[in-house]
Coordinates of C-alpha atoms and ligand atoms in Angstrom, one line a residue:
M622 CA 18.0 -2.2 -11.4
S623 CA 20.5 -3.9 -9.7
W624 CA 19.8 -7.5 -7.9
L625 CA 21.7 -9.4 -5.6
T626 CA 20.7 -12.9 -5.5
F627 CA 21.3 -15.1 -2.5
F628 CA 21.3 -18.8 -2.5
I629 CA 21.5 -19.9 1.0
T630 CA 18.9 -19.1 3.6
S631 CA 18.1 -20.6 6.9
H632 CA 15.6 -22.9 5.0
G633 CA 18.3 -23.7 2.3
T634 CA 16.2 -21.9 -0.4
S635 CA 17.3 -19.1 -2.8
H636 CA 16.0 -15.7 -2.6
G637 CA 16.5 -12.5 -4.9
V638 CA 16.4 -9.1 -3.6
S639 CA 16.6 -5.7 -6.0
V640 CA 19.0 -3.3 -4.0
S641 CA 16.7 -0.8 -4.9
E642 CA 14.1 -2.4 -2.6
I643 CA 16.4 -3.2 0.2
L644 CA 15.5 -1.2 3.4
A645 CA 18.5 -2.3 5.9
V646 CA 21.0 -4.8 6.2
R647 CA 22.5 -5.9 9.8
E648 CA 24.5 -8.9 11.0
L649 CA 23.3 -11.1 13.6
D650 CA 24.8 -12.6 16.5
V651 CA 23.7 -16.1 16.1
D652 CA 25.3 -17.9 19.1
C653 CA 23.2 -16.4 21.8
G654 CA 19.9 -16.5 19.6
T655 CA 19.1 -13.3 17.5
K656 CA 17.8 -10.2 19.6
D657 CA 16.7 -7.6 16.9
D658 CA 14.7 -4.5 17.3
G659 CA 13.4 -5.9 20.4
R660 CA 12.0 -9.2 18.9
W661 CA 13.4 -12.6 19.3
Q662 CA 14.2 -14.5 16.1
K663 CA 14.4 -18.3 16.3
M664 CA 17.1 -19.8 14.1
P665 CA 16.5 -23.5 13.3
Q666 CA 19.2 -25.3 15.2
K667 CA 20.5 -27.4 12.5
S668 CA 21.4 -24.3 9.9
T669 CA 22.9 -22.5 12.9
E670 CA 25.0 -25.0 13.7
A671 CA 26.1 -25.6 10.0
Y672 CA 26.4 -21.7 9.5
P673 CA 27.6 -20.0 12.3
Y674 CA 27.4 -16.6 10.8
A675 CA 24.4 -14.7 9.7
F676 CA 22.9 -11.2 8.1
T677 CA 19.3 -10.1 7.9
V678 CA 18.3 -8.0 5.2
S679 CA 15.0 -6.0 5.4
Y680 CA 13.1 -5.6 2.2
V681 CA 10.0 -4.3 0.4
E682 CA 7.4 -6.9 0.0
R683 CA 4.6 -6.3 -2.6
A684 CA 1.4 -7.5 -0.9
W685 CA -2.3 -7.1 -2.0
Q686 CA -3.9 -4.1 -3.6
H687 CA -0.8 -1.7 -3.9
R688 CA 0.3 -2.5 -0.1
W689 CA 3.8 -2.5 0.4
R690 CA 5.3 -4.5 3.7
C691 CA 8.6 -4.9 5.1
S692 CA 10.1 -8.2 5.3
D693 CA 13.1 -9.6 6.7
V694 CA 15.4 -12.2 5.3
T695 CA 18.1 -13.9 7.2
F696 CA 21.3 -15.4 5.3
H697 CA 23.9 -17.9 6.9
C698 CA 27.3 -18.2 6.2
L699 CA 30.2 -20.5 7.2
E700 CA 32.7 -17.6 7.6
G701 CA 32.8 -14.5 9.5
A702 CA 34.7 -12.8 6.8
L703 CA 32.4 -13.5 4.1
C704 CA 29.2 -12.3 6.2
Q705 CA 30.9 -9.4 6.8
Q706 CA 31.9 -8.7 3.1
W707 CA 28.3 -9.0 1.9
V708 CA 26.9 -6.9 5.0
Q709 CA 29.7 -4.1 3.6
T710 CA 28.8 -4.5 -0.2
I711 CA 25.3 -4.2 0.4
R712 CA 25.6 -1.3 2.6
E713 CA 27.8 0.2 0.0
Q714 CA 25.3 -0.2 -2.7
L715 CA 22.7 1.4 -0.7
T716 CA 24.9 4.3 -0.1
A717 CA 25.1 4.7 -3.6
L718 CA 21.2 5.1 -4.2
T719 CA 21.4 9.1 -4.2
S720 CA 17.6 9.5 -4.5
R721 CA 17.1 8.1 -1.2
P722 CA 16.4 10.3 1.7
K723 CA 18.9 10.6 4.7
H724 CA 17.4 13.6 6.8
L725 CA 13.7 14.4 6.8
L726 CA 11.3 17.1 8.4
V727 CA 8.5 15.7 9.4
Y728 CA 5.0 17.3 10.2
I729 CA 2.3 16.2 12.5
N730 CA -1.2 17.2 12.6
P731 CA -2.6 15.8 15.4
Y732 CA -6.3 16.5 14.6
G733 CA -6.2 15.3 11.2
G734 CA -8.9 12.5 10.3
K735 CA -9.6 10.5 13.6
Q736 CA -6.9 12.4 15.3
Q737 CA -4.5 9.6 15.2
G738 CA -1.6 11.1 13.3
E739 CA 0.6 10.9 16.2
R740 CA 0.1 7.4 17.1
I741 CA 0.3 6.3 13.4
Y742 CA 3.9 8.0 13.3
E743 CA 5.2 6.7 16.3
Q744 CA 3.9 3.1 15.9
K745 CA 4.0 2.4 12.1
V746 CA 6.5 4.9 10.7
A747 CA 9.1 5.8 12.9
P748 CA 10.7 2.7 13.2
L749 CA 11.0 2.1 9.4
F750 CA 12.7 5.3 9.2
T751 CA 14.8 4.3 11.9
L752 CA 15.4 0.7 10.6
A753 CA 16.4 2.5 7.2
S754 CA 18.9 5.0 9.3
I755 CA 16.6 7.9 8.3
S756 CA 17.1 10.9 10.7
T757 CA 14.1 12.9 11.4
H758 CA 13.2 16.2 12.8
V759 CA 9.7 16.0 14.1
I760 CA 7.3 18.8 14.7
V761 CA 3.8 18.2 16.0
T762 CA 1.6 21.2 14.7
E763 CA -0.1 23.4 17.3
H764 CA -2.5 25.1 15.3
A765 CA -3.7 25.4 11.6
N766 CA -1.0 26.7 9.2
H767 CA 1.8 26.3 11.6
A768 CA 3.4 23.8 9.1
R769 CA 3.0 25.9 6.1
D770 CA 4.2 29.4 7.9
H771 CA 7.1 27.2 9.7
L772 CA 8.3 26.2 6.1
R773 CA 7.6 29.4 4.6
T774 CA 9.9 31.5 7.0
E775 CA 11.9 29.3 9.5
A776 CA 12.7 26.1 8.5
E777 CA 16.5 25.3 7.6
L778 CA 15.6 23.6 4.5
K779 CA 19.3 23.0 3.7
K780 CA 19.4 20.4 6.3
Y781 CA 17.0 18.2 4.7
D782 CA 16.3 16.1 1.9
G783 CA 12.6 16.2 2.0
V784 CA 9.6 17.0 4.3
V785 CA 7.1 14.7 5.4
C786 CA 3.6 15.5 6.5
V787 CA 1.3 13.1 8.5
G788 CA -2.3 14.2 8.1
G789 CA -4.6 14.4 5.2
D790 CA -5.1 16.7 1.8
G791 CA -5.2 19.9 4.3
M792 CA -1.9 19.1 5.8
F793 CA -0.4 18.3 2.3
S794 CA -1.8 21.4 0.9
E795 CA 0.0 23.4 4.1
M796 CA 3.3 21.9 2.8
V797 CA 2.7 22.6 -0.6
H798 CA 2.1 26.3 0.3
G799 CA 4.9 26.7 2.5
L800 CA 7.5 25.3 0.2
V801 CA 6.0 26.7 -3.3
S802 CA 5.6 30.0 -1.7
R803 CA 9.2 30.1 -0.3
T804 CA 10.6 29.0 -3.6
Q805 CA 9.1 32.0 -5.5
R806 CA 10.2 34.4 -2.7
D807 CA 13.8 32.9 -3.0
N808 CA 13.6 33.4 -6.5
G809 CA 12.0 36.6 -6.7
V810 CA 8.9 35.5 -8.4
D811 CA 5.5 37.5 -7.7
Q812 CA 3.0 34.9 -7.0
N813 CA 0.1 37.4 -7.5
S814 CA 0.8 37.4 -11.0
P815 CA -1.1 34.8 -12.9
E816 CA 1.3 35.3 -15.9
E817 CA 4.3 34.5 -13.8
K818 CA 6.4 31.2 -14.5
L819 CA 6.8 29.5 -11.2
V820 CA 9.8 28.1 -10.1
P821 CA 9.8 24.3 -9.4
C822 CA 10.6 23.1 -5.6
T823 CA 13.7 21.5 -5.0
L824 CA 12.5 19.6 -1.9
R825 CA 10.2 16.7 -2.0
I826 CA 7.0 16.4 -0.2
G827 CA 5.9 13.2 1.2
I828 CA 2.6 12.5 2.7
I829 CA 1.7 9.8 5.6
P830 CA -1.9 9.2 5.4
A831 CA -3.8 10.2 8.7
G832 CA -6.4 12.4 7.2
S833 CA -10.2 11.9 6.2
T834 CA -10.2 11.8 2.4
D835 CA -6.8 11.2 2.0
C836 CA -7.1 11.6 -1.9
I837 CA -3.6 12.8 -2.7
C838 CA -2.1 9.9 -1.0
Y839 CA -4.6 7.5 -2.5
A840 CA -4.6 8.6 -6.2
T841 CA -0.9 8.5 -5.9
V842 CA 0.1 5.5 -4.1
G843 CA -3.0 3.4 -4.9
I844 CA -3.9 3.0 -1.4
N845 CA -4.0 5.1 1.8
D846 CA -1.6 3.0 4.2
P847 CA 0.7 4.5 6.1
V848 CA 3.2 1.6 5.9
T849 CA 3.1 1.6 2.4
S850 CA 3.5 5.3 2.2
A851 CA 6.6 5.3 4.5
L852 CA 8.3 2.3 2.3
H853 CA 8.0 4.5 -0.9
I854 CA 9.4 7.6 0.8
I855 CA 12.4 5.4 2.2
V856 CA 13.3 3.7 -1.3
G857 CA 13.2 7.2 -2.8
D858 CA 10.2 6.8 -5.4
A859 CA 9.3 10.0 -7.0
Q860 CA 6.2 11.4 -8.5
P861 CA 6.1 15.2 -10.0
M862 CA 2.5 16.4 -9.6
D863 CA 0.7 19.2 -11.4
V864 CA -0.1 22.2 -9.3
C865 CA -2.9 24.8 -10.1
S866 CA -2.4 28.2 -9.3
V867 CA -5.9 30.3 -8.2
H868 CA -6.3 34.0 -8.5
H869 CA -8.9 36.6 -7.9
N870 CA -8.5 39.8 -9.6
N871 CA -4.7 39.3 -10.1
T872 CA -4.5 38.2 -6.3
F873 CA -2.9 34.9 -5.5
L874 CA -5.5 32.9 -3.5
R875 CA -4.1 29.5 -3.1
Y876 CA -2.7 26.5 -4.9
S877 CA -4.5 23.4 -5.5
V878 CA -3.1 19.7 -6.4
S879 CA -6.4 17.6 -6.1
L880 CA -10.0 19.1 -6.4
L881 CA -11.2 22.4 -6.9
G882 CA -15.0 22.2 -6.7
Y883 CA -17.4 24.9 -6.7
G884 CA -21.5 23.9 -6.1
F885 CA -21.9 20.5 -4.7
Y886 CA -18.2 19.8 -3.2
G887 CA -17.8 23.8 -1.9
D888 CA -21.3 23.4 -0.1
M889 CA -20.5 19.9 1.4
L890 CA -17.2 21.1 2.5
A891 CA -18.5 24.6 4.2
D892 CA -21.3 22.6 5.8
S893 CA -18.7 19.9 7.1
E894 CA -16.1 22.4 8.4
R895 CA -18.9 23.1 11.3
K896 CA -18.8 19.3 12.1
R897 CA -15.2 18.6 12.6
W898 CA -16.1 16.8 15.8
M899 CA -17.6 14.0 13.6
G900 CA -14.2 13.1 11.9
P901 CA -14.4 11.7 8.4
A902 CA -18.0 10.8 9.0
R903 CA -18.8 14.7 8.5
Y904 CA -18.2 14.2 4.8
D905 CA -21.0 11.7 4.5
F906 CA -23.5 13.6 6.7
S907 CA -22.7 16.9 4.8
G908 CA -22.7 15.2 1.7
F909 CA -26.3 13.5 2.2
K910 CA -27.4 17.2 3.5
T911 CA -26.1 19.0 0.5
F912 CA -27.3 16.6 -1.9
L913 CA -31.0 17.2 -0.6
T914 CA -30.7 20.9 -0.8
H915 CA -30.0 20.6 -4.5
H916 CA -28.7 24.0 -5.2
Y917 CA -27.6 24.9 -8.4
Y918 CA -25.5 28.2 -9.5
E919 CA -25.0 30.4 -12.4
G920 CA -22.3 31.8 -14.1
T921 CA -19.8 31.6 -17.0
V922 CA -17.0 29.0 -17.1
S923 CA -14.2 29.9 -19.8
F924 CA -11.7 27.9 -20.6
L925 CA -8.6 27.0 -22.6
P926 CA -8.7 23.3 -23.6
A927 CA -5.6 21.2 -23.7
T928 CA -5.4 20.5 -27.4
D929 CA -1.7 19.3 -27.6
I930 CA -1.9 16.4 -25.4
L931 CA -2.2 12.7 -25.3
G932 CA -5.4 11.3 -24.4
T933 CA -8.8 12.8 -23.1
P934 CA -10.7 12.4 -19.7
R935 CA -12.9 9.8 -21.5
D936 CA -9.6 7.3 -21.8
K937 CA -9.8 4.0 -20.1
T938 CA -6.2 4.4 -18.8
R939 CA -5.4 5.3 -15.6
C940 CA -2.3 7.1 -14.4
R941 CA -0.7 6.0 -11.0
A942 CA 2.5 6.4 -9.7
G943 CA 4.3 3.3 -10.8
Y944 CA 2.2 2.4 -13.6
V945 CA 3.8 2.0 -16.9
L946 CA 1.7 5.0 -17.8
L947 CA 3.5 7.3 -16.2
Y948 CA 5.6 8.0 -19.2
K949 CA 2.8 10.0 -20.3
C950 CA 3.4 12.4 -17.6
N951 CA 6.7 13.8 -18.6
L952 CA 6.2 16.6 -20.7
S953 CA 9.4 18.0 -22.3
N954 CA 10.5 21.4 -20.7
N955 CA 9.9 23.2 -24.0
I956 CA 6.0 22.4 -23.8
H957 CA 6.4 23.2 -20.1
N958 CA 7.8 27.0 -20.9
Q959 CA 4.8 27.4 -23.6
L960 CA 2.4 26.6 -20.6
C961 CA 3.9 28.8 -18.4
S962 CA 3.7 31.5 -20.6
L963 CA 0.2 31.0 -21.5
V964 CA -2.0 34.3 -20.9
L965 CA -5.2 33.9 -19.0
Y966 CA -7.7 36.0 -21.3
P967 CA -10.6 34.9 -23.0
H968 CA -10.1 37.0 -26.0
V969 CA -7.1 35.0 -26.8
W970 CA -7.3 32.5 -29.4
G971 CA -8.7 29.1 -28.5
W972 CA -10.7 29.8 -25.1
R973 CA -14.5 28.4 -24.9
V974 CA -17.0 30.2 -23.1
I975 CA -19.8 28.1 -21.6
R976 CA -22.9 29.7 -19.5
G977 CA -25.3 27.9 -17.6
K978 CA -27.0 26.9 -14.4
F979 CA -24.3 24.3 -12.5
L980 CA -24.8 21.6 -9.7
A981 CA -21.2 21.3 -9.7
I982 CA -18.4 22.8 -11.3
N983 CA -15.3 20.4 -10.3
A984 CA -11.5 20.6 -11.8
A985 CA -9.5 17.4 -11.0
S986 CA -5.7 17.8 -11.8
M987 CA -5.2 14.2 -10.4
S988 CA -8.1 11.5 -10.5
C989 CA -9.1 12.5 -6.9
A990 CA -9.3 8.5 -6.3
C991 CA -10.2 7.9 -2.6
P992 CA -11.6 5.0 -0.3
R993 CA -15.0 6.2 -0.9
S994 CA -14.5 6.4 -4.9
P995 CA -11.4 4.2 -5.8
K996 CA -11.7 5.4 -9.6
G997 CA -12.3 9.1 -8.7
L998 CA -13.7 12.1 -9.9
S999 CA -11.9 12.0 -13.0
P1000 CA -10.3 8.4 -13.5
A1001 CA -8.2 9.5 -16.4
A1002 CA -6.7 12.4 -15.1
H1003 CA -3.0 12.7 -15.2
L1004 CA -0.8 13.2 -12.0
A1005 CA 1.8 15.4 -13.9
D1006 CA 0.7 16.5 -17.8
G1007 CA 0.0 20.2 -16.9
T1008 CA -3.8 19.7 -17.2
T1009 CA -6.7 19.6 -15.2
D1010 CA -10.1 18.2 -16.0
L1011 CA -13.1 20.5 -15.9
I1012 CA -16.5 18.8 -15.1
L1013 CA -19.4 20.8 -15.6
V1014 CA -22.6 19.2 -14.1
R1015 CA -25.7 21.5 -15.1
K1016 CA -28.8 21.8 -13.3
C1017 CA -30.9 18.3 -13.5
S1018 CA -33.2 16.4 -11.3
R1019 CA -32.3 15.0 -7.9
F1020 CA -32.8 11.6 -9.2
N1021 CA -30.2 12.3 -12.3
F1022 CA -27.9 14.1 -9.8
L1023 CA -28.1 10.8 -7.6
R1024 CA -27.3 8.8 -10.7
H1025 CA -24.1 10.6 -11.4
L1026 CA -22.8 11.0 -8.2
L1027 CA -23.5 7.0 -7.5
R1028 CA -21.4 6.3 -11.0
H1029 CA -18.5 7.4 -9.1
T1030 CA -18.4 4.2 -7.1
S1031 CA -19.4 2.1 -9.5
K1032 CA -17.7 0.8 -12.9
Y1033 CA -20.3 2.9 -15.0
D1034 CA -19.1 6.3 -16.7
Q1035 CA -19.9 9.3 -14.9
F1036 CA -19.7 11.4 -17.8
D1037 CA -21.7 9.5 -20.0
M1038 CA -25.1 11.9 -18.7
T1039 CA -26.6 14.7 -21.0
F1040 CA -26.2 17.0 -18.4
V1041 CA -22.4 16.3 -17.5
E1042 CA -19.5 17.5 -19.9
V1043 CA -15.8 17.2 -19.2
H1044 CA -12.8 19.0 -20.9
R1045 CA -9.3 18.9 -20.2
V1046 CA -8.0 22.1 -19.7
R1047 CA -4.7 24.3 -19.2
R1048 CA -6.7 27.2 -17.8
F1049 CA -10.0 28.0 -16.7
R1050 CA -11.8 31.0 -15.2
F1051 CA -15.4 31.3 -13.6
T1052 CA -17.3 34.3 -13.0
P1053 CA -20.6 34.2 -11.1
R1054 CA -23.8 35.4 -12.8
Y1055 CA -23.9 38.0 -10.0
C1056 CA -21.0 40.0 -8.7
Q1057 CA -19.9 39.7 -5.3
S1058 CA -19.3 42.9 -3.5
D1059 CA -16.3 43.6 -1.1
S1060 CA -18.6 43.3 2.0
E1061 CA -20.0 40.3 0.9
L1062 CA -16.5 38.6 0.5
D1063 CA -15.5 40.2 4.0
L1064 CA -18.5 38.3 5.4
R1065 CA -17.4 34.9 3.9
E1066 CA -13.9 35.5 4.7
N1067 CA -15.2 35.8 8.2
G1068 CA -17.1 32.4 8.1
K1069 CA -20.5 33.5 7.7
R1070 CA -22.2 31.9 5.1
L1071 CA -24.2 34.1 2.9
F1072 CA -27.2 33.4 0.8
S1073 CA -28.2 36.2 -1.6
Q1074 CA -30.5 38.6 -0.5
I1075 CA -32.4 38.7 -3.7
C1076 CA -33.0 35.4 -5.5
R1077 CA -33.5 37.0 -8.9
D1078 CA -34.5 34.7 -11.2
H1079 CA -36.7 33.2 -8.5
P1080 CA -38.2 36.3 -6.6
A1081 CA -41.0 34.1 -4.9
C1082 CA -38.8 31.3 -3.7
S1083 CA -35.8 30.9 -1.2
C1084 CA -34.0 28.3 -3.6
S1085 CA -30.8 28.7 -4.6
P1086 CA -28.2 31.3 -3.0
A1087 CA -26.2 33.1 -5.8
Y1088 CA -22.6 32.0 -4.8
S1089 CA -21.2 28.8 -3.8
S1090 CA -17.7 28.5 -2.2
W1091 CA -14.6 26.8 -4.0
N1092 CA -13.5 23.5 -2.3
C1093 CA -9.8 24.0 -3.1
D1094 CA -8.1 20.6 -1.9
G1095 CA -10.3 20.8 1.4
E1096 CA -10.1 24.3 2.3
I1097 CA -12.6 26.8 1.5
L1098 CA -12.2 29.8 -0.7
P1099 CA -14.8 32.6 -0.2
H1100 CA -14.4 34.2 -3.7
A1101 CA -16.7 32.8 -6.4
A1102 CA -14.7 34.2 -9.0
I1103 CA -11.5 32.9 -9.8
E1104 CA -8.7 32.1 -12.3
V1105 CA -7.1 28.9 -12.7
G1106 CA -3.9 27.9 -14.2
C1107 CA -2.2 24.4 -14.1
F1108 CA 1.2 24.0 -13.8
Y1109 CA 3.5 21.1 -15.0
N1110 CA 5.9 19.8 -12.5
L1111 CA 5.9 22.1 -9.6
I1112 CA 6.6 20.2 -6.9
G1113 CA 7.8 16.4 -6.7
V1114 CA 5.9 14.0 -4.2
H1115 CA 7.6 11.4 -2.2
L1116 CA 6.0 8.4 -3.3
W1117 CA 9.1 10.2 -2.8
Ligands
1PW2042 C1 -24.4 9.3 -2.5 C2 -23.1 8.6 -3.2 C3 -22.2 9.6 -3.2 C4 -20.6 9.1 -3.6 C5 -19.9 10.2 -4.1 C6 -18.7 9.8 -4.4 C7 -17.8 10.8 -4.8 C8 -16.7 10.9 -4.1 C9 -15.4 11.9 -4.9 C10 -14.5 12.4 -3.8 C11 -13.7 13.3 -4.2 C12 -13.1 14.1 -3.0 C13 -11.7 14.7 -3.7 C14 -11.0 15.0 -2.5 C15 -10.8 16.0 -1.8 C16 -10.1 16.4 -0.5 O1 -9.2 17.5 -0.8 C17 -11.1 17.1 0.4 C18 -10.5 17.2 1.7 O2 -9.9 15.9 2.3 P1 -9.1 16.0 3.7 O3 -10.7 16.2 4.7 O4 -8.2 17.1 3.9 O5 -8.7 14.5 3.8 N1 -11.8 16.1 0.9 C19 -13.4 16.4 0.1 C20 -14.4 15.5 0.7 O6 -13.8 17.4 -0.2
ADP2043 N1 -2.6 21.3 15.5 C1 -3.4 21.7 14.7 N2 -4.4 22.2 15.2 C2 -5.8 22.5 14.5 N3 -5.8 22.3 12.8 C3 -4.7 22.0 12.4 C4 -3.4 21.7 13.1 N4 -2.5 21.4 12.0 C5 -2.9 21.6 11.1 N5 -4.2 21.7 11.0 C6 -5.5 22.0 10.1 O1 -6.0 21.0 10.1 C7 -7.0 20.9 8.8 C8 -7.5 19.4 8.5 O2 -6.1 18.7 8.5 P1 -5.8 17.2 7.4 O3 -4.8 17.2 8.0 O4 -6.2 17.4 6.0 O5 -7.2 16.5 8.1 P2 -8.4 16.2 7.4 O6 -8.2 15.0 6.4 O7 -9.2 15.4 8.8 O8 -9.3 17.3 6.8 C9 -6.1 21.4 7.9 O9 -6.9 22.8 7.4 C10 -4.9 21.9 8.7 O10 -4.6 23.2 8.4
CA2044 CA1 -3.0 16.7 -14.4

């Protein structure tokens, strides 16, 4: 890290600023007051007289709870040439930082979260990009999957150093699908084959939180704050991230980067989609309703445990970008290659099979921390280790399930309960007890919630339906039977 230390400021105090955290530098016209970005800065009279030349450095200031803010410090000099030399040197140093983006493609979801995406971008993010001399091409999406399809087919990606989305986890997922699909197509990789090794994307994806859960942003940056995320993007912070691919009968369905949840989170999402007008509060409403219905689902979970890794889901350590722990997330290429060539069938050595009745089956490939649960679904999950934490919550009483849920919001261990188990896995598959027919799948794909016609184990009651749906990063998958593989380092996220 290179440091520039300045010894004279307008108050005569010294100030150290790391070059890697400088956002911009500009000369000031001290004589006639300082007009800067529309704001007037008042210079103390004494120092203005003594030092007639000045320049201002904007830099990242670390505030409370992972928040970053942009701060300015103004330096005064006696000679104009010296002042210019400083400005030029700083500019050269900034240009030499190759990890910083210069041209960004930005997609804004105007309907995400509280529908504030455009305002958040215009008021909080765009001025910072301008300050840092980043040029942008902004697209406000007109419909769902607009960003995904534009990225996959039309976008001239060569012109950009990265893509940024303003929205929630669903919007981030659109970017992942657009970019990963395009990369595979360009490299002749068939996404439908679960054994195919996927090619990593070269462009990074940035996320400005403006959604409902903002779990991907919160779990990587540590907070869902648009200014903090914009600053991470500007300074070029990078974080590789695991991507899970989801298949059904050798057909590719979707990618997932945060949560794949069947049962509780699937049912909650299916119910909440019909209440989008409520905004983020729909998850509270539907969560409560789903909790009361207390449906469980029968099926078989098979998984390939990750035996060659550091750590377990019960560790007390936390993985977040910018933390020392990050080194754990860097696997060698060799291991990566081995992971990508593993096959998906349970007869292969090492697979485990668990049958049962489950209230929830969750696969968290990162902690899934969010404002509602700051430690997340799997607090010790790693962002980029090629594994996902498979959490199985077996049928239990409502009271016990509530205890389990509430532990996500407290310091107590949500896995330390007899009906909960957690495994760190490379791959898994789920097969519901009863096979879904094609007509059932069609019905579900057309948005109709299907309850089993015959509740086979309980003929006299209308309790649990045979199938739930999968919640895949906030999108509903109609198929109950899925195969999942976790890929290491497929995308880089801007934190950056
Ligand atoms: C009764 C008390 C219950 C407290 C339970 C707290 C557990 C909260 C754990 C939430 C983990 C959410 C993981 C993130 C999923 C997102 O991908 C998805 C989509 O987010 P988006 O709407 O796109 O921002 N959101 C949800 C709620 O499914
Ligand atoms: N212009 C648009 N109109 C309607 N839906 C959109 C638009 N742009 C994106 N979407 C979709 O909105 C859904 C939710 O977006 P997201 O940004 O994740 O917000 P939230 O966190 O509130 O769910 C995603 O499935 C995305 O595909
Ligand atoms: Ca992981």
